């Protein structure tokens, strides 16, 4: 299965929960759950946020900033976009829209997940939240089976870190999308590994003919 993307700084690269989005969501799910052993709940929390941040389009640039490298880009809307270009080693927009590389960037930079807006008692004054589980590292997050609602909120607060007003207006949609992708992929099996090409040997009689 190949990634789908459109390099754009506008909304609406495809319809919500389209086949393109589902294919990309499955790639993300497979990378997190099967390749890196994240829990299904933690993967759903990531997907719910990515659905809202980028429409699951690795070629999505922050809307309204004319492809500015100082603003967000990619599945997780890395800000500044130089986080993506530096990791990939190119500022070419098509090269930066590599979904697999972006997921590699996510996995390899656990320091992106921080608890600066989350108190040890599970509250967040900035985001007006209380009673969340205190999960302090991305490693702990990846192993957690807290509710999908809490996992979605934690990924938004500790990894995405949107403006508090944007968080308030979007968190219910993020949770709804997280639940949608969880329901879609829960209990799925790992993708089949590619079948190696067969080697065609000459029949024995052809060898004998050469002698």
XYZ file of N, CA and C in Angstrom:
633
model
N 0.843 -1.188 0.000
C 0.000 0.000 0.000
C 0.882 1.242 0.000
N 0.574 2.198 -0.825
C 1.374 3.412 -0.940
C 0.677 4.565 -0.225
N 1.482 5.529 0.208
C 0.931 6.734 0.812
C 0.261 7.597 -0.246
N -0.760 8.322 0.168
C -1.379 9.337 -0.674
C -1.013 10.699 -0.108
N -0.760 11.675 -0.969
C -0.515 13.018 -0.464
C -0.789 14.040 -1.544
N -1.029 15.254 -1.094
C -1.151 16.406 -1.981
C -0.422 17.557 -1.308
N 0.559 18.138 -1.982
C 1.253 19.294 -1.430
C 0.336 20.498 -1.526
N -0.103 21.011 -0.378
C -1.077 22.093 -0.365
C -1.001 22.856 0.944
N -1.383 24.123 0.894
C -1.554 24.890 2.126
C -3.007 25.332 2.255
N -3.892 24.557 1.628
C -5.335 24.784 1.717
C -6.001 23.550 2.314
N -7.214 23.712 2.766
C -7.968 22.584 3.316
C -8.609 21.783 2.196
N -9.031 20.568 2.527
C -9.867 19.802 1.615
C -9.139 19.012 0.549
N -7.982 18.416 0.890
C -7.278 17.605 -0.115
C -8.091 16.371 -0.493
N -8.959 15.924 0.402
C -9.856 14.812 0.110
C -11.006 14.872 1.092
N -12.006 14.038 0.940
C -13.151 14.066 1.844
C -12.830 13.329 3.138
N -13.569 13.660 4.188
C -13.336 13.060 5.498
C -13.567 11.555 5.441
N -12.616 10.810 5.997
C -12.674 9.349 6.061
C -12.764 8.722 4.668
N -12.146 9.380 3.688
C -12.088 8.850 2.332
C -11.154 7.650 2.280
N -11.102 7.003 1.128
C -10.203 5.867 0.969
C -8.753 6.312 1.100
N -8.435 7.514 0.587
C -7.060 8.022 0.722
C -6.688 8.197 2.193
N -7.600 8.786 2.962
C -7.331 8.948 4.391
C -7.228 7.598 5.087
N -8.097 6.680 4.726
C -8.056 5.358 5.365
C -6.743 4.635 5.058
N -6.283 4.717 3.813
C -5.012 4.074 3.472
C -3.860 4.675 4.290
N -3.827 6.005 4.415
C -2.769 6.644 5.190
C -2.903 6.315 6.671
N -4.135 6.296 7.166
C -4.355 5.945 8.572
C -3.872 4.534 8.859
N -4.112 3.635 7.924
C -3.661 2.252 8.128
C -2.135 2.176 8.130
N -1.481 2.958 7.269
C -0.012 2.998 7.288
C 0.484 3.451 8.654
N -0.121 4.507 9.188
C 0.276 5.033 10.500
C 0.022 3.992 11.582
N -1.140 3.368 11.539
C -1.495 2.329 12.523
C -0.493 1.176 12.472
N -0.184 0.714 11.273
C 0.751 -0.400 11.147
C 2.135 -0.051 11.688
N 2.585 1.175 11.396
C 3.903 1.598 11.871
C 3.930 1.666 13.394
N 2.888 2.243 13.986
C 2.866 2.394 15.445
C 2.608 1.062 16.147
N 1.556 0.362 15.743
C 1.115 -0.826 16.487
C 1.965 -2.054 16.180
N 2.212 -2.313 14.902
C 2.879 -3.559 14.535
C 4.396 -3.439 14.455
N 4.895 -2.302 14.000
C 6.349 -2.155 13.892
C 6.982 -1.648 15.186
N 6.258 -0.827 15.942
C 6.849 -0.224 17.145
C 6.121 -0.591 18.424
N 5.113 -1.443 18.327
C 4.453 -2.061 19.490
C 3.762 -1.057 20.406
N 3.191 0.000 19.814
C 2.347 0.896 20.584
C 1.017 0.198 20.837
N 0.326 0.607 21.903
C -1.006 0.063 22.145
C -1.985 0.638 21.120
N -3.092 -0.051 20.950
C -4.105 0.438 20.027
C -4.678 1.777 20.497
N -4.809 1.957 21.811
C -5.349 3.218 22.331
C -4.385 4.378 22.081
N -3.098 4.131 22.238
C -2.137 5.218 21.992
C -2.096 5.567 20.507
N -2.164 4.565 19.646
C -2.175 4.831 18.200
C -3.433 5.592 17.798
N -4.557 5.250 18.386
C -5.808 5.950 18.081
C -5.722 7.413 18.484
N -5.095 7.697 19.642
C -4.935 9.078 20.080
C -4.115 9.898 19.105
N -3.070 9.287 18.550
C -2.250 9.964 17.544
C -3.070 10.222 16.288
N -3.791 9.200 15.830
C -4.568 9.330 14.597
C -5.662 10.389 14.717
N -6.324 10.453 15.867
C -7.362 11.457 16.053
C -6.824 12.866 15.929
N -5.629 13.079 16.462
C -5.005 14.394 16.362
C -4.506 14.681 14.953
N -3.884 13.692 14.319
C -3.385 13.908 12.959
C -4.521 14.167 11.979
N -5.655 13.486 12.193
C -6.815 13.723 11.335
C -7.194 15.201 11.367
N -7.140 15.785 12.558
C -7.552 17.173 12.695
C -6.458 18.146 12.255
N -5.209 17.792 12.493
C -4.107 18.706 12.187
C -3.787 18.759 10.691
N -3.825 17.616 10.018
C -3.333 17.554 8.632
C -4.267 16.827 7.676
N -5.423 16.391 8.158
C -6.333 15.580 7.326
C -5.653 14.274 6.899
N -4.629 13.859 7.668
C -3.837 12.663 7.367
C -3.120 12.788 6.026
N -2.773 14.002 5.679
C -2.062 14.291 4.430
C -0.616 14.676 4.756
N 0.363 13.827 4.440
C 1.759 14.179 4.744
C 2.267 15.379 3.953
N 1.518 15.806 2.942
C 1.912 16.986 2.170
C 1.207 18.257 2.619
N 0.520 18.201 3.774
C -0.250 19.351 4.236
C 0.650 20.390 4.909
N 0.582 21.629 4.423
C 1.258 22.757 5.055
C 0.236 23.562 5.834
N 0.705 24.258 6.865
C -0.205 25.053 7.688
C -0.961 26.042 6.802
N -2.262 26.046 6.977
C -3.134 26.808 6.083
C -2.937 28.313 6.281
N -2.759 29.006 5.166
C -2.720 30.457 5.186
C -1.342 31.077 5.294
N -0.283 30.265 5.238
C 1.071 30.811 5.410
C 1.974 30.597 4.201
N 1.389 30.242 3.055
C 2.115 30.197 1.785
C 3.393 29.362 1.868
N 3.259 28.159 2.435
C 4.372 27.198 2.490
C 5.573 27.746 3.270
N 5.303 28.504 4.296
C 6.378 29.082 5.102
C 7.081 28.008 5.919
N 8.412 27.972 5.844
C 9.188 26.998 6.609
C 9.160 27.311 8.102
N 8.635 28.469 8.476
C 8.540 28.836 9.890
C 7.252 28.332 10.523
N 6.363 27.765 9.725
C 5.086 27.294 10.239
C 4.982 25.771 10.094
N 3.786 25.228 10.281
C 3.641 23.787 10.393
C 3.605 23.057 9.070
N 3.967 21.765 9.120
C 3.971 20.936 7.911
C 3.866 19.469 8.292
N 3.167 18.695 7.467
C 3.183 17.247 7.601
C 2.056 16.690 8.454
N 2.097 15.374 8.632
C 1.058 14.653 9.362
C 0.809 15.239 10.743
N 1.884 15.572 11.451
C 1.771 16.117 12.796
C 1.908 17.621 12.855
N 1.983 18.262 11.682
C 2.184 19.715 11.605
C 3.386 20.143 12.444
N 4.541 19.523 12.138
C 5.779 19.900 12.821
C 6.056 21.383 12.590
N 6.350 22.099 13.684
C 6.591 23.531 13.614
C 7.892 23.866 14.344
N 8.835 24.525 13.630
C 8.769 24.927 12.229
C 8.943 23.726 11.289
N 8.594 23.937 10.029
C 8.679 22.859 9.041
C 10.107 22.394 8.815
N 11.080 23.182 9.251
C 12.481 22.769 9.127
C 12.773 21.496 9.927
N 11.934 21.179 10.912
C 12.115 19.908 11.620
C 11.995 18.745 10.638
N 11.076 18.883 9.692
C 10.893 17.829 8.681
C 12.008 17.895 7.648
N 12.272 19.082 7.108
C 13.282 19.200 6.041
C 14.662 18.808 6.544
N 15.006 19.166 7.776
C 16.315 18.796 8.321
C 16.431 17.287 8.494
N 15.348 16.654 8.924
C 15.388 15.208 9.135
C 15.489 14.468 7.815
N 14.726 14.928 6.823
C 14.715 14.267 5.522
C 15.928 14.639 4.688
N 16.473 15.836 4.934
C 17.655 16.287 4.189
C 17.309 16.954 2.886
N 16.101 17.559 2.814
C 15.687 18.220 1.588
C 14.578 19.214 1.910
N 14.564 20.339 1.175
C 13.463 21.290 1.288
C 12.484 21.141 0.126
N 12.706 20.164 -0.728
C 11.772 19.884 -1.816
C 10.441 19.429 -1.226
N 9.358 20.042 -1.669
C 8.063 19.774 -1.059
C 7.629 18.325 -1.222
N 7.887 17.718 -2.366
C 7.524 16.320 -2.564
C 8.357 15.401 -1.672
N 9.618 15.715 -1.515
C 10.482 14.907 -0.642
C 10.021 15.005 0.808
N 9.633 16.207 1.224
C 9.184 16.409 2.597
C 7.854 15.710 2.874
N 7.065 15.435 1.828
C 5.750 14.811 1.982
C 5.839 13.291 2.084
N 6.961 12.778 2.517
C 7.183 11.340 2.658
C 6.599 10.880 3.998
N 5.457 10.196 3.947
C 4.784 9.790 5.170
C 5.605 8.855 6.037
N 6.305 7.919 5.426
C 7.123 6.975 6.187
C 8.246 7.692 6.930
N 8.880 8.651 6.250
C 9.953 9.420 6.885
C 9.411 10.278 8.028
N 8.225 10.840 7.827
C 7.635 11.641 8.890
C 7.333 10.786 10.121
N 6.859 9.579 9.909
C 6.609 8.688 11.047
C 7.922 8.271 11.703
N 8.961 8.111 10.904
C 10.283 7.821 11.463
C 10.748 8.990 12.333
N 10.474 10.212 11.877
C 10.808 11.398 12.664
C 10.042 11.391 13.984
N 8.763 11.066 13.939
C 7.957 11.030 15.163
C 8.524 10.027 16.165
N 8.805 8.826 15.683
C 9.288 7.769 16.570
C 10.667 8.100 17.138
N 11.509 8.727 16.344
C 12.902 8.932 16.745
C 13.130 10.200 17.556
N 12.088 10.991 17.783
C 12.255 12.219 18.577
C 11.245 12.235 19.723
N 11.433 11.368 20.709
C 10.489 11.333 21.838
C 10.475 12.623 22.649
N 11.502 13.458 22.497
C 11.554 14.719 23.248
C 10.469 15.698 22.815
N 9.817 15.442 21.680
C 8.703 16.288 21.239
C 7.544 16.206 22.232
N 7.452 15.071 22.937
C 6.395 14.866 23.926
C 6.879 15.418 25.259
N 6.261 16.474 25.733
C 6.654 17.097 26.996
C 5.410 17.408 27.836
N 5.614 17.541 29.138
C 4.489 17.789 30.057
C 4.497 19.220 30.577
N 4.985 20.153 29.784
C 5.025 21.546 30.216
C 3.656 22.124 30.529
N 2.610 21.583 29.872
C 1.250 22.077 30.117
C 0.421 21.108 30.948
N 1.056 20.071 31.496
C 0.330 19.056 32.261
C 0.932 18.945 33.654
N 0.106 19.121 34.656
C 0.566 19.037 36.046
C 0.551 17.585 36.530
N 1.363 17.278 37.562
C 1.414 15.895 38.059
C 0.065 15.349 38.534
N -0.875 16.241 38.885
C -2.195 15.754 39.305
C -3.144 15.534 38.126
N -2.617 15.676 36.904
C -3.433 15.433 35.724
C -4.267 16.614 35.285
N -3.978 17.783 35.839
C -4.704 18.975 35.429
C -3.861 19.802 34.462
N -4.528 20.671 33.725
C -3.849 21.591 32.835
C -4.597 22.922 32.877
N -3.955 23.920 33.484
C -4.590 25.230 33.576
C -4.745 25.838 32.191
N -3.699 25.723 31.366
C -3.714 26.340 30.040
C -4.821 25.746 29.173
N -5.020 24.439 29.265
C -6.016 23.769 28.435
C -7.329 23.483 29.169
N -7.432 23.935 30.413
C -8.660 23.783 31.190
C -9.099 22.326 31.264
N -8.177 21.464 31.682
C -8.461 20.046 31.837
C -8.125 19.602 33.263
N -8.846 18.632 33.773
C -8.547 18.033 35.075
C -8.744 16.530 34.962
N -8.082 15.801 35.858
C -8.319 14.371 35.969
C -7.690 13.503 34.906
N -6.753 14.055 34.135
C -6.077 13.229 33.141
C -5.000 12.375 33.810
N -4.704 11.191 33.251
C -3.574 10.418 33.778
C -2.270 11.164 33.505
N -1.354 11.130 34.467
C -0.075 11.819 34.264
C 0.888 10.857 33.573
N 1.030 11.029 32.284
C 1.936 10.210 31.483
C 3.031 11.133 30.991
N 4.241 10.948 31.518
C 5.263 11.985 31.392
C 6.207 11.822 30.214
N 6.224 10.668 29.557
C 7.134 10.462 28.429
C 6.389 9.809 27.268
N 6.957 9.931 26.072
C 6.341 9.298 24.914
C 6.400 7.781 25.037
N 7.437 7.273 25.667
C 7.531 5.830 25.868
C 6.379 5.334 26.745
N 6.092 6.055 27.823
C 4.968 5.686 28.676
C 3.644 5.807 27.922
N 3.543 6.851 27.126
C 2.331 7.037 26.331
C 2.121 5.851 25.385
N 3.178 5.419 24.723
C 3.060 4.340 23.738
C 2.621 3.022 24.361
N 2.858 2.871 25.673
C 2.520 1.625 26.366
C 1.196 1.692 27.113
N 0.541 2.842 27.082
C -0.641 3.054 27.911
C -1.919 2.569 27.244
N -2.834 2.085 28.090
C -4.164 1.689 27.636
C -5.247 2.510 28.323
N -4.916 3.748 28.661
C -5.940 4.641 29.183
C -7.009 4.850 28.109
N -8.107 5.470 28.487
C -9.222 5.622 27.549
C -8.790 6.386 26.306
N -9.471 6.121 25.207
C -9.150 6.798 23.952
C -9.327 8.306 24.103
N -10.325 8.720 24.851
C -10.519 10.146 25.104
C -9.302 10.753 25.789
N -8.823 10.112 26.856
C -7.665 10.635 27.578
C -6.404 10.592 26.722
N -6.230 9.539 25.948
C -5.029 9.426 25.121
C -5.020 10.507 24.036
N -6.190 10.819 23.508
C -6.286 11.871 22.498
C -5.957 13.227 23.118
N -6.499 13.489 24.305
C -6.214 14.751 24.993
C -4.728 14.861 25.330
N -4.144 13.776 25.815
C -2.728 13.808 26.196
C -1.833 14.080 24.996
N -2.131 13.456 23.848
C -1.293 13.694 22.666
C -1.413 15.147 22.199
N -2.612 15.686 22.315
C -2.804 17.094 21.943
C -2.043 18.009 22.899
N -2.146 17.766 24.195
C -1.537 18.644 25.197
C -0.024 18.501 25.246
N 0.461 17.276 25.133
C 1.896 17.026 25.350
C 2.716 16.948 24.071
N 2.074 16.699 22.933
C 2.829 16.595 21.675
C 2.437 17.685 20.689
N 1.158 17.828 20.401
C 0.735 18.831 19.425
C 0.850 20.256 19.976
N 0.354 20.462 21.189
C 0.409 21.765 21.872
C -0.229 22.898 21.056
N -1.488 22.746 20.654
C -2.151 23.834 19.926
C -2.491 24.989 20.873
N -2.883 26.119 20.303
C -3.387 27.214 21.129
C -4.566 26.709 21.958
N -4.716 27.237 23.163
C -5.760 26.725 24.054
C -7.160 26.925 23.482
N -7.376 28.028 22.761
C -8.695 28.245 22.161
C -8.964 27.238 21.043
N -7.933 26.895 20.286
C -8.068 25.914 19.211
C -8.291 24.529 19.796
N -7.602 24.234 20.887
C -7.804 22.962 21.575
C -9.254 22.826 22.018
N -9.768 23.874 22.658
C -11.128 23.830 23.196
C -12.161 23.613 22.091
N -11.933 24.231 20.940
C -12.912 24.129 19.858
C -12.791 22.843 19.050
N -11.679 22.116 19.204
C -11.445 20.956 18.345
C -11.333 19.632 19.083
N -11.223 19.642 20.400
C -10.880 18.405 21.105
C -11.967 17.341 20.943
N -13.236 17.725 20.908
C -14.289 16.718 20.731
C -14.196 16.048 19.367
N -13.847 16.823 18.332
C -13.659 16.236 17.002
C -12.448 15.313 16.984
N -11.380 15.703 17.666
C -10.182 14.854 17.734
C -10.517 13.508 18.381
N -11.274 13.566 19.469
C -11.657 12.330 20.163
C -12.567 11.476 19.279
N -13.497 12.112 18.600
C -14.400 11.379 17.708
C -13.631 10.680 16.595
N -12.644 11.370 16.017
C -11.840 10.759 14.960
C -10.965 9.636 15.511
N -10.433 9.816 16.700
C -9.626 8.761 17.321
C -10.472 7.498 17.507
N -11.708 7.682 17.975
C -12.593 6.535 18.166
C -12.929 5.884 16.835
N -13.133 6.706 15.805
C -13.447 6.173 14.477
C -12.328 5.258 13.979
N -11.078 5.713 14.073
C -9.971 4.896 13.562
C -9.714 3.685 14.455
N -9.950 3.836 15.751
C -9.836 2.666 16.625
C -10.849 1.605 16.221
N -12.086 2.012 16.040
C -13.126 1.053 15.638
C -12.796 0.419 14.284
N -12.181 1.173 13.403
C -11.851 0.685 12.071
C -10.737 -0.371 12.115
N -9.734 -0.160 12.951
C -8.533 -1.002 12.902
C -8.373 -1.935 14.098
N -9.214 -1.799 15.108
C -9.089 -2.633 16.311
C -9.099 -4.117 15.947
N -8.087 -4.829 16.442
C -8.011 -6.264 16.216
C -7.515 -6.664 14.852
N -7.066 -5.685 14.056
C -6.543 -6.030 12.729
C -5.224 -6.776 12.848
N -4.838 -7.439 11.798
C -3.608 -8.236 11.801
C -2.514 -7.508 11.032
N -1.262 -7.831 11.321
C -0.159 -7.174 10.604
C -0.246 -7.429 9.106
N 0.234 -6.478 8.322
C 0.225 -6.700 6.864
C 1.146 -7.847 6.494
N 0.792 -8.551 5.443
C 1.612 -9.655 4.965
C 2.930 -9.113 4.418
N 4.057 -9.720 4.775
C 5.328 -9.268 4.192
C 5.349 -9.526 2.700
N 6.061 -8.705 1.961
C 6.107 -8.920 0.505
C 6.723 -10.265 0.160
N 6.181 -10.881 -0.854
C 6.686 -12.183 -1.291
C 7.943 -11.964 -2.132
N 9.063 -12.597 -1.774
C 10.275 -12.396 -2.566
C 10.102 -12.950 -3.970
N 10.728 -12.334 -4.942
C 10.600 -12.828 -6.321
C 11.198 -14.218 -6.461
N 10.548 -15.024 -7.272
C 11.048 -16.381 -7.495
C 12.177 -16.355 -8.520
N 13.117 -17.246 -8.326
C 14.236 -17.374 -9.259
C 13.921 -18.480 -10.259
N 13.934 -18.129 -11.495
C 13.620 -19.108 -12.532
C 14.911 -19.775 -13.016
N 15.000 -21.072 -12.773
C 16.166 -21.828 -13.219
C 15.850 -22.533 -14.537
N 16.878 -22.710 -15.328
C 16.678 -23.430 -16.584
C 16.409 -24.901 -16.303
N 15.519 -25.504 -17.080
C 15.294 -26.946 -16.933
C 16.585 -27.722 -17.156
N 16.668 -28.901 -16.524
C 17.872 -29.723 -16.615
C 18.228 -30.038 -18.060
N 17.228 -30.270 -18.902
C 17.539 -30.655 -20.286
C 18.252 -29.542 -21.039
N 18.041 -28.244 -20.631
C 18.700 -27.158 -21.295
C 20.186 -27.123 -20.913
N 20.468 -27.477 -19.623
C 21.883 -27.577 -19.236
C 22.577 -28.685 -20.030
N 21.900 -29.844 -20.145
C 22.484 -30.983 -20.855
C 22.711 -30.630 -22.313
N 21.822 -29.797 -22.883
C 21.958 -29.438 -24.285
C 23.218 -28.617 -24.530
N 23.622 -27.851 -23.463
C 24.812 -27.008 -23.614
C 26.099 -27.812 -23.562
N 26.046 -28.994 -22.970
C 27.285 -29.787 -22.790
C 27.742 -30.361 -24.138
